[in-house]
PDB file of C-alpha atoms in Angstrom:
ATOM      1  CA  MET A   8       3.341  -1.686  25.801  1.00  0.00           C
ATOM      2  CA  ASN A   9       2.191  -3.728  28.785  1.00  0.00           C
ATOM      3  CA  ASP A  10       0.256  -7.004  28.527  1.00  0.00           C
ATOM      4  CA  GLN A  11      -3.186  -5.430  28.927  1.00  0.00           C
ATOM      5  CA  GLU A  12      -2.453  -2.794  26.289  1.00  0.00           C
ATOM      6  CA  LEU A  13      -1.296  -5.538  23.925  1.00  0.00           C
ATOM      7  CA  ILE A  14      -4.413  -7.614  24.631  1.00  0.00           C
ATOM      8  CA  ASP A  15      -6.595  -4.569  23.921  1.00  0.00           C
ATOM      9  CA  ALA A  16      -4.705  -3.791  20.709  1.00  0.00           C
ATOM     10  CA  LEU A  17      -4.960  -7.391  19.513  1.00  0.00           C
ATOM     11  CA  ALA A  18      -8.679  -7.333  20.328  1.00  0.00           C
ATOM     12  CA  GLU A  19      -9.066  -4.272  18.092  1.00  0.00           C
ATOM     13  CA  LEU A  20      -7.329  -6.109  15.236  1.00  0.00           C
ATOM     14  CA  LEU A  21      -9.536  -9.116  15.864  1.00  0.00           C
ATOM     15  CA  GLN A  22     -12.654  -6.925  15.708  1.00  0.00           C
ATOM     16  CA  MET A  23     -11.432  -5.386  12.462  1.00  0.00           C
ATOM     17  CA  SER A  24     -11.035  -8.857  10.971  1.00  0.00           C
ATOM     18  CA  VAL A  25     -14.579  -9.709  12.066  1.00  0.00           C
ATOM     19  CA  ASP A  26     -15.868  -6.567  10.354  1.00  0.00           C
ATOM     20  CA  THR A  27     -13.864  -7.380   7.227  1.00  0.00           C
ATOM     21  CA  VAL A  28     -15.320 -10.907   7.108  1.00  0.00           C
ATOM     22  CA  TYR A  29     -18.793  -9.363   7.088  1.00  0.00           C
ATOM     23  CA  SER A  30     -17.731  -7.061   4.233  1.00  0.00           C
ATOM     24  CA  TYR A  31     -16.588 -10.059   2.207  1.00  0.00           C
ATOM     25  CA  GLU A  32     -19.873 -11.828   2.927  1.00  0.00           C
ATOM     26  CA  GLN A  33     -21.761  -8.827   1.519  1.00  0.00           C
ATOM     27  CA  ALA A  34     -19.531  -8.158  -1.474  1.00  0.00           C
ATOM     28  CA  ALA A  35     -18.319 -11.547  -2.735  1.00  0.00           C
ATOM     29  CA  PRO A  36     -21.712 -12.802  -3.992  1.00  0.00           C
ATOM     30  CA  LYS A  37     -21.904  -9.714  -6.236  1.00  0.00           C
ATOM     31  CA  ILE A  38     -18.689 -10.661  -8.034  1.00  0.00           C
ATOM     32  CA  GLU A  39     -19.615 -11.999 -11.439  1.00  0.00           C
ATOM     33  CA  ASP A  40     -16.288 -13.641 -12.304  1.00  0.00           C
ATOM     34  CA  GLU A  41     -16.130 -17.087 -10.706  1.00  0.00           C
ATOM     35  CA  ILE A  42     -12.327 -17.174 -10.398  1.00  0.00           C
ATOM     36  CA  MET A  43     -12.237 -13.748  -8.751  1.00  0.00           C
ATOM     37  CA  ARG A  44     -15.105 -14.655  -6.411  1.00  0.00           C
ATOM     38  CA  SER A  45     -13.273 -17.839  -5.427  1.00  0.00           C
ATOM     39  CA  ARG A  46     -10.111 -15.870  -4.638  1.00  0.00           C
ATOM     40  CA  LEU A  47     -12.101 -13.386  -2.553  1.00  0.00           C
ATOM     41  CA  GLU A  48     -13.682 -16.274  -0.651  1.00  0.00           C
ATOM     42  CA  ALA A  49     -10.146 -17.458   0.118  1.00  0.00           C
ATOM     43  CA  PHE A  50      -9.354 -13.975   1.468  1.00  0.00           C
ATOM     44  CA  ARG A  51     -12.467 -14.118   3.675  1.00  0.00           C
ATOM     45  CA  LYS A  52     -11.246 -17.464   5.022  1.00  0.00           C
ATOM     46  CA  SER A  53      -7.835 -15.902   5.617  1.00  0.00           C
ATOM     47  CA  HIS A  54      -9.482 -13.257   7.805  1.00  0.00           C
ATOM     48  CA  GLU A  55     -11.362 -16.006   9.653  1.00  0.00           C
ATOM     49  CA  LYS A  56      -8.008 -17.690  10.310  1.00  0.00           C
ATOM     50  CA  HIS A  57      -6.658 -14.362  11.597  1.00  0.00           C
ATOM     51  CA  ILE A  58      -9.613 -14.222  13.987  1.00  0.00           C
ATOM     52  CA  GLN A  59      -8.771 -17.698  15.307  1.00  0.00           C
ATOM     53  CA  GLU A  60      -5.079 -16.867  15.675  1.00  0.00           C
ATOM     54  CA  LEU A  61      -5.740 -13.549  17.416  1.00  0.00           C
ATOM     55  CA  THR A  62      -8.285 -15.243  19.690  1.00  0.00           C
ATOM     56  CA  GLN A  63      -5.644 -17.804  20.679  1.00  0.00           C
ATOM     57  CA  ALA A  64      -3.024 -15.102  21.263  1.00  0.00           C
ATOM     58  CA  ILE A  65      -5.369 -13.044  23.440  1.00  0.00           C
ATOM     59  CA  THR A  66      -6.448 -16.116  25.417  1.00  0.00           C
ATOM     60  CA  HIS A  67      -2.830 -17.264  25.834  1.00  0.00           C
ATOM     61  CA  MET A  68      -2.021 -13.852  27.330  1.00  0.00           C
ATOM     62  CA  GLY A  69      -4.874 -14.205  29.823  1.00  0.00           C
ATOM     63  CA  GLY A  70      -7.278 -11.904  28.014  1.00  0.00           C
ATOM     64  CA  ARG A  71     -10.827 -12.419  26.880  1.00  0.00           C
ATOM     65  CA  PRO A  72     -11.325 -12.019  23.131  1.00  0.00           C
ATOM     66  CA  PRO A  73     -14.356 -10.133  21.821  1.00  0.00           C
ATOM     67  CA  GLU A  74     -17.373 -12.045  20.546  1.00  0.00           C
ATOM     68  CA  PHE A  75     -17.656 -12.768  16.831  1.00  0.00           C
ATOM     69  CA  SER A  76     -20.062  -9.926  16.058  1.00  0.00           C
ATOM     70  CA  LYS A  77     -19.905  -6.593  14.297  1.00  0.00           C
ATOM     71  CA  ASP A  78     -19.227  -3.441  16.243  1.00  0.00           C
ATOM     72  CA  PHE A  79     -20.634  -0.054  15.193  1.00  0.00           C
ATOM     73  CA  LYS A  80     -17.869   0.458  12.610  1.00  0.00           C
ATOM     74  CA  GLY A  81     -18.594  -3.018  11.323  1.00  0.00           C
ATOM     75  CA  TYR A  82     -22.213  -2.140  10.633  1.00  0.00           C
ATOM     76  CA  ILE A  83     -21.113   0.942   8.725  1.00  0.00           C
ATOM     77  CA  ILE A  84     -18.496  -1.007   6.748  1.00  0.00           C
ATOM     78  CA  GLU A  85     -21.020  -3.743   5.970  1.00  0.00           C
ATOM     79  CA  GLY A  86     -23.577  -1.143   4.874  1.00  0.00           C
ATOM     80  CA  VAL A  87     -21.072   0.532   2.575  1.00  0.00           C
ATOM     81  CA  ALA A  88     -20.123  -2.869   1.155  1.00  0.00           C
ATOM     82  CA  ALA A  89     -23.773  -3.715   0.540  1.00  0.00           C
ATOM     83  CA  LEU A  90     -24.484  -0.386  -1.164  1.00  0.00           C
ATOM     84  CA  ARG A  91     -21.380  -0.445  -3.331  1.00  0.00           C
ATOM     85  CA  SER A  92     -21.996  -4.060  -4.225  1.00  0.00           C
ATOM     86  CA  LEU A  93     -25.299  -3.096  -5.813  1.00  0.00           C
ATOM     87  CA  SER A  94     -23.274  -1.821  -8.756  1.00  0.00           C
ATOM     88  CA  GLY A  95     -21.761  -5.253  -9.418  1.00  0.00           C
ATOM     89  CA  THR A  96     -18.175  -6.392  -9.463  1.00  0.00           C
ATOM     90  CA  LYS A  97     -16.537  -2.973  -9.547  1.00  0.00           C
ATOM     91  CA  GLY A  98     -18.622  -1.649  -6.656  1.00  0.00           C
ATOM     92  CA  ALA A  99     -18.028  -4.791  -4.625  1.00  0.00           C
ATOM     93  CA  LEU A 100     -14.274  -4.533  -5.195  1.00  0.00           C
ATOM     94  CA  LYS A 101     -14.284  -0.867  -4.165  1.00  0.00           C
ATOM     95  CA  ALA A 102     -16.075  -1.785  -0.946  1.00  0.00           C
ATOM     96  CA  LEU A 103     -13.526  -4.496  -0.231  1.00  0.00           C
ATOM     97  CA  GLN A 104     -10.702  -2.111  -1.105  1.00  0.00           C
ATOM     98  CA  SER A 105     -11.924   0.290   1.593  1.00  0.00           C
ATOM     99  CA  ALA A 106     -12.102  -2.496   4.171  1.00  0.00           C
ATOM    100  CA  GLU A 107      -8.666  -3.858   3.264  1.00  0.00           C
ATOM    101  CA  GLU A 108      -7.067  -0.388   3.240  1.00  0.00           C
ATOM    102  CA  ARG A 109      -8.322   0.135   6.798  1.00  0.00           C
ATOM    103  CA  THR A 110      -6.998  -3.288   7.771  1.00  0.00           C
ATOM    104  CA  ASN A 111      -3.612  -2.641   6.130  1.00  0.00           C
ATOM    105  CA  ARG A 112      -3.213   0.681   7.970  1.00  0.00           C
ATOM    106  CA  SER A 113      -3.927  -1.017  11.284  1.00  0.00           C
ATOM    107  CA  TYR A 114      -1.471  -3.841  10.653  1.00  0.00           C
ATOM    108  CA  ALA A 115       1.210  -1.409   9.477  1.00  0.00           C
ATOM    109  CA  GLU A 116       0.883   0.293  12.845  1.00  0.00           C
ATOM    110  CA  ALA A 117       0.698  -3.014  14.729  1.00  0.00           C
ATOM    111  CA  VAL A 118       4.009  -4.352  13.420  1.00  0.00           C
ATOM    112  CA  SER A 119       5.707  -1.244  14.809  1.00  0.00           C
ATOM    113  CA  TRP A 120       4.480  -1.835  18.378  1.00  0.00           C
ATOM    114  CA  GLY A 121       7.651  -3.623  19.435  1.00  0.00           C
ATOM    115  CA  VAL A 122       5.826  -6.618  20.901  1.00  0.00           C
ATOM    116  CA  PRO A 123       7.528  -9.876  21.929  1.00  0.00           C
ATOM    117  CA  GLY A 124       8.621 -12.526  19.408  1.00  0.00           C
ATOM    118  CA  SER A 125       5.645 -14.797  18.745  1.00  0.00           C
ATOM    119  CA  ALA A 126       3.089 -11.967  18.803  1.00  0.00           C
ATOM    120  CA  HIS A 127       5.265  -9.913  16.455  1.00  0.00           C
ATOM    121  CA  ASP A 128       5.670 -12.892  14.109  1.00  0.00           C
ATOM    122  CA  LEU A 129       1.895 -13.359  14.049  1.00  0.00           C
ATOM    123  CA  LEU A 130       1.310  -9.683  13.260  1.00  0.00           C
ATOM    124  CA  ARG A 131       3.909  -9.706  10.470  1.00  0.00           C
ATOM    125  CA  LYS A 132       2.374 -12.834   8.896  1.00  0.00           C
ATOM    126  CA  GLN A 133      -1.136 -11.417   9.056  1.00  0.00           C
ATOM    127  CA  PHE A 134       0.064  -8.076   7.670  1.00  0.00           C
ATOM    128  CA  SER A 135       1.644  -9.946   4.766  1.00  0.00           C
ATOM    129  CA  ASP A 136      -1.698 -11.661   4.109  1.00  0.00           C
ATOM    130  CA  VAL A 137      -3.746  -8.450   4.090  1.00  0.00           C
ATOM    131  CA  LYS A 138      -1.230  -6.760   1.778  1.00  0.00           C
ATOM    132  CA  ILE A 139      -1.790  -9.594  -0.706  1.00  0.00           C
ATOM    133  CA  HIS A 140      -5.562  -9.136  -0.408  1.00  0.00           C
ATOM    134  CA  LEU A 141      -5.350  -5.403  -1.079  1.00  0.00           C
ATOM    135  CA  ASP A 142      -2.903  -5.794  -3.978  1.00  0.00           C
ATOM    136  CA  TYR A 143      -5.205  -8.326  -5.636  1.00  0.00           C
ATOM    137  CA  ILE A 144      -8.260  -6.091  -5.251  1.00  0.00           C
ATOM    138  CA  ILE A 145      -6.447  -3.013  -6.590  1.00  0.00           C
ATOM    139  CA  SER A 146      -5.062  -5.005  -9.523  1.00  0.00           C
ATOM    140  CA  ASN A 147      -8.541  -6.190 -10.470  1.00  0.00           C
ATOM    141  CA  LEU A 148     -10.022  -2.707 -10.123  1.00  0.00           C
ATOM    142  CA  LYS A 149      -7.368  -1.402 -12.519  1.00  0.00           C
ATOM    143  CA  ALA A 150      -8.193  -4.181 -14.973  1.00  0.00           C
ATOM    144  CA  LEU A 151     -11.879  -3.196 -14.842  1.00  0.00           C
ATOM    145  CA  ALA A 152     -11.179   0.510 -15.397  1.00  0.00           C
TER     146      ALA A 152
END
């Protein structure tokens, strides 16, 4: 993978994190349990940190990171999150599960790219974070079943 391909791939991950932040903004207020909502807010902040880190990595490589705005997929994801959230906590968690599953698949692929040291370390750390997010959401969905 050459530098431009890596920049483009990191930009896609960055955009996915932007879209996921918007999903959390739609879904988290619908969570009735205060402790769970607080944890989900922490996950949203984690994605915001990923955005900052990916922005720095792209800039360091000489690329131009995308703007902090939803793309077409982001609008769809946000819409699904809003609709599912209408049904309360369980619907909101299902919406976030979909967003985090998409994010986890992308990071699973990203860590296999064979990129240089610091970029690979960043991807592994962020993948670890999103796995924690998804595990927490799935665990809470099971508890609500």
